[in-house]
Each structure stands twice: as structure tokens, then as C-alpha cells.
XYZ file of C-alpha atoms in Angstrom:
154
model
C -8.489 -16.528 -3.532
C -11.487 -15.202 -1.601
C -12.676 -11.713 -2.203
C -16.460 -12.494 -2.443
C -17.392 -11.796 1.576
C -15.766 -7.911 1.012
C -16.893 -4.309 0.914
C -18.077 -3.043 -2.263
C -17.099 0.283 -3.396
C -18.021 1.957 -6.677
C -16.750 4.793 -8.567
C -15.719 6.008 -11.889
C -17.690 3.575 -13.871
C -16.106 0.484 -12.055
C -16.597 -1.638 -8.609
C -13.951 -3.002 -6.620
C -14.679 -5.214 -3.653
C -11.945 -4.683 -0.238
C -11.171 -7.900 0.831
C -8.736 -8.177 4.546
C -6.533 -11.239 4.133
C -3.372 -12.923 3.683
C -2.118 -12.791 0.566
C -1.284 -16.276 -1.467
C 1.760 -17.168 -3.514
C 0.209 -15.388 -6.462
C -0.651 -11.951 -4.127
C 2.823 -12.171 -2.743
C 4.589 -11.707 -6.424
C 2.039 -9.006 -7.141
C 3.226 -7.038 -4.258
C 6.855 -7.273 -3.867
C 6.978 -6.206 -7.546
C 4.698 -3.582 -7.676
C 6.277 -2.166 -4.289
C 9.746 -2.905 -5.218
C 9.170 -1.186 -8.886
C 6.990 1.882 -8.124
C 8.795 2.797 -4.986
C 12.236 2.755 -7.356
C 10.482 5.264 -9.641
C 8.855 7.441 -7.353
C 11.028 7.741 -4.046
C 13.961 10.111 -4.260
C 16.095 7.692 -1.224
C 15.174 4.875 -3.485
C 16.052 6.695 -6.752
C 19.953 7.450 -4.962
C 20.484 3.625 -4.334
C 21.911 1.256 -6.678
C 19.746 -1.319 -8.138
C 21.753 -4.084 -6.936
C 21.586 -2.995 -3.144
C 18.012 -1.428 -3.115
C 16.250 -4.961 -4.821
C 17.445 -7.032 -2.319
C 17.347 -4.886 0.859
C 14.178 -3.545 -0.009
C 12.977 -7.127 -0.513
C 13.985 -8.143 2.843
C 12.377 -5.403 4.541
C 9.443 -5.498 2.710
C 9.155 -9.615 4.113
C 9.550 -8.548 7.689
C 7.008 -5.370 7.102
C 4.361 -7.721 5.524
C 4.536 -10.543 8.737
C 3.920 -7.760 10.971
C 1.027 -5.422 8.903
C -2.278 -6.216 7.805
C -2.454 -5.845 3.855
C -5.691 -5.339 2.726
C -6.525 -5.476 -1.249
C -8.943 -3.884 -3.777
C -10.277 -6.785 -6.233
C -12.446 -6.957 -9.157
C -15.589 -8.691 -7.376
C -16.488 -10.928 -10.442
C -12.608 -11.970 -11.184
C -10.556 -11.852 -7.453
C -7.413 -12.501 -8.801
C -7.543 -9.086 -10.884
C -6.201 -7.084 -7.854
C -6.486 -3.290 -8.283
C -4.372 -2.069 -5.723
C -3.455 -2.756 -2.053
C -2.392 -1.120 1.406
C 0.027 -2.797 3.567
C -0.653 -0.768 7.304
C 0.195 -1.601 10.735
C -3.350 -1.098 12.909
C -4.355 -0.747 16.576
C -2.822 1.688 19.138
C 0.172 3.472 16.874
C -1.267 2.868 13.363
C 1.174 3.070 10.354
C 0.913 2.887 6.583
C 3.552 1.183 5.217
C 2.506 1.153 1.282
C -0.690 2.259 -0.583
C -0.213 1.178 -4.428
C -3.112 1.583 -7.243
C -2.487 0.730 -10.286
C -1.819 3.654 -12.358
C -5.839 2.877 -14.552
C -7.501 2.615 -11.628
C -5.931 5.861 -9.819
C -8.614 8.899 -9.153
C -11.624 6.974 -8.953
C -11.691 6.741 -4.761
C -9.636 3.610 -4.432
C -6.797 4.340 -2.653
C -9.156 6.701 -0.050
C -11.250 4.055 0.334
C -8.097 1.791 1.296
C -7.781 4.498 3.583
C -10.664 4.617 5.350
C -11.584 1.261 5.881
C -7.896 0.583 7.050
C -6.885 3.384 9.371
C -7.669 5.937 12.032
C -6.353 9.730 10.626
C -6.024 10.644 14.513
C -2.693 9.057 15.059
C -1.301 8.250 11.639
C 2.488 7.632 10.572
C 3.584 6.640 7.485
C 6.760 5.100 6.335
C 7.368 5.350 2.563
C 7.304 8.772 0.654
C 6.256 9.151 -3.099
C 5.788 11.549 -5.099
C 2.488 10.102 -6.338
C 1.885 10.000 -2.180
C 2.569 13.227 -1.690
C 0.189 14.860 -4.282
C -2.285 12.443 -3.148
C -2.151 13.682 0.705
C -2.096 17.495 -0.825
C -5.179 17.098 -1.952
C -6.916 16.276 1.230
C -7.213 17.544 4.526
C -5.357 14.994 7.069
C -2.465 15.628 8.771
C -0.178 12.376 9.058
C 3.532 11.905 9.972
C 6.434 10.195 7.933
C 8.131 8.143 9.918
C 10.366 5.853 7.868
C 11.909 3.965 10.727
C 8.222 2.363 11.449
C 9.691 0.182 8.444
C 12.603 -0.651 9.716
C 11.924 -2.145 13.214
């Protein structure tokens, strides 16, 4: 895993580098479970669908999201395989953000809006998955983006 040629950010008493790049084997796990799990918790659609449908269609789409988006992850720059959080976002002409996950230790310190920034343009922006840890995070700032949840579908 190569993090070492990122962008490093500090805040809150920590530094995390932002690496662009394909996830390996061991990024892959990282992500499906981390998306699968937090979007069960914190996504009312996901909340009304049984486990045993949601896992595996949720898994599926989340395989043809990822071989179409650009994922881009927030590393500890002495230890890259400690990953702090990730976005998965479509870029270019019609930008969308798919996912945005930090883990819950590392939240408030400027990750995620750093993910942001270095990922997308705020001019055009759609996003596909609704939280409620994604909602209080756009409430607190000043951009005005769309939901569009059937960006994740196509």
C-alpha cells in the first residue's frame, strides 16, 4: 500500500496523509464493511430493509459504484494501512459523492472536509447516500448539494 506521495493534512492533534488510488484486497474489506455497516445504522431506506436483502444488494451495488468512482482515502502517513476514512465520488463534468465514511475517533477534526475539497467541485454536486451523520455534517456548512440516489444505481 502506497500512501507516502499524498497530501498532508493536520488537525486536532493528528496528521493524515490523502492518498488517490485503487484500493487492494485489504482496502476493499475495509470498505464494503464499513459502508455496508454504517449505512445500515444511519440510513432510514436502509434501516426499512431486511438484513438478508439489503447485505447482498447493497454489496452488489456498492461493486459496480466502486469500478466506476474514484475512492480516495485518509491514511496515517507513518502506518498506510491504518486508513482513517475514505470518499468514494464520481468526478469530472456531473460530479457525485457516493460515500464519505470517517471513522467515528477521527470525526470533527477536518477529515471528511478535507475529503471534500480535494475530491470535488461544490458548483455542481449530487450525492447519492443520505445519513444522518451526513446530514448534520452538510448543516453545518454552507454548500448547497443535491441527493440524487439514482446516481448509485446506474
Amino acid at each position: 500500500m502506497d500512501c507516502v506521495r499524498g497530501i498532508d493534512y493536520s488537525s486536532g492533534g493528528f496528521t493524515w496523509r490523502i492518498r488517490n488510488r485503487d484500493p487492494n484486497a485489504g482496502d476493499d474489506s475495509f470498505i464494503y464493511d464499513s459502508w455496508l455497516d454504517s449505512y445500515a445504522k444511519g440510513s432510514d431506506e436502509a434501516k426499512a430493509t431486511p438484513s438478508r436483502f439489503y447485505r447482498q444488494g447493497e454489496h452488489k451495488l456498492i461493486e459496480r459504484c466502486l469500478a466506476r468512482s474514484n475512492v480516495l482515502l485518509a491514511c496515517n502517513p507513518e502506518a498506510e494501512q491504518h486508513i482513517f476514512g475514505y470518499i468514494v465520488a464520481e468526478t469530472g463534468f456531473a460530479p457525485c459523492l457516493h460515500y464519505l465514511y470517517v471513522k467515528n475517533f477521527y470525526r470533527r477534526a477536518g477529515l471528511a472536509r478535507s475529503l471534500m475539497n480535494y475530491t470535488l467541485d461544490y458548483e455542481r454536486l449530487e450525492y447519492s447516500h443520505r445519513t444522518a451523520v451526513f446530514k448534520k455534517f452538510m448543516n453545518l456548512k454552507s454548500e448547497k448539494i443535491t441527493f440524487n440516489p439514482y446516481r448509485f444505481w446506474l
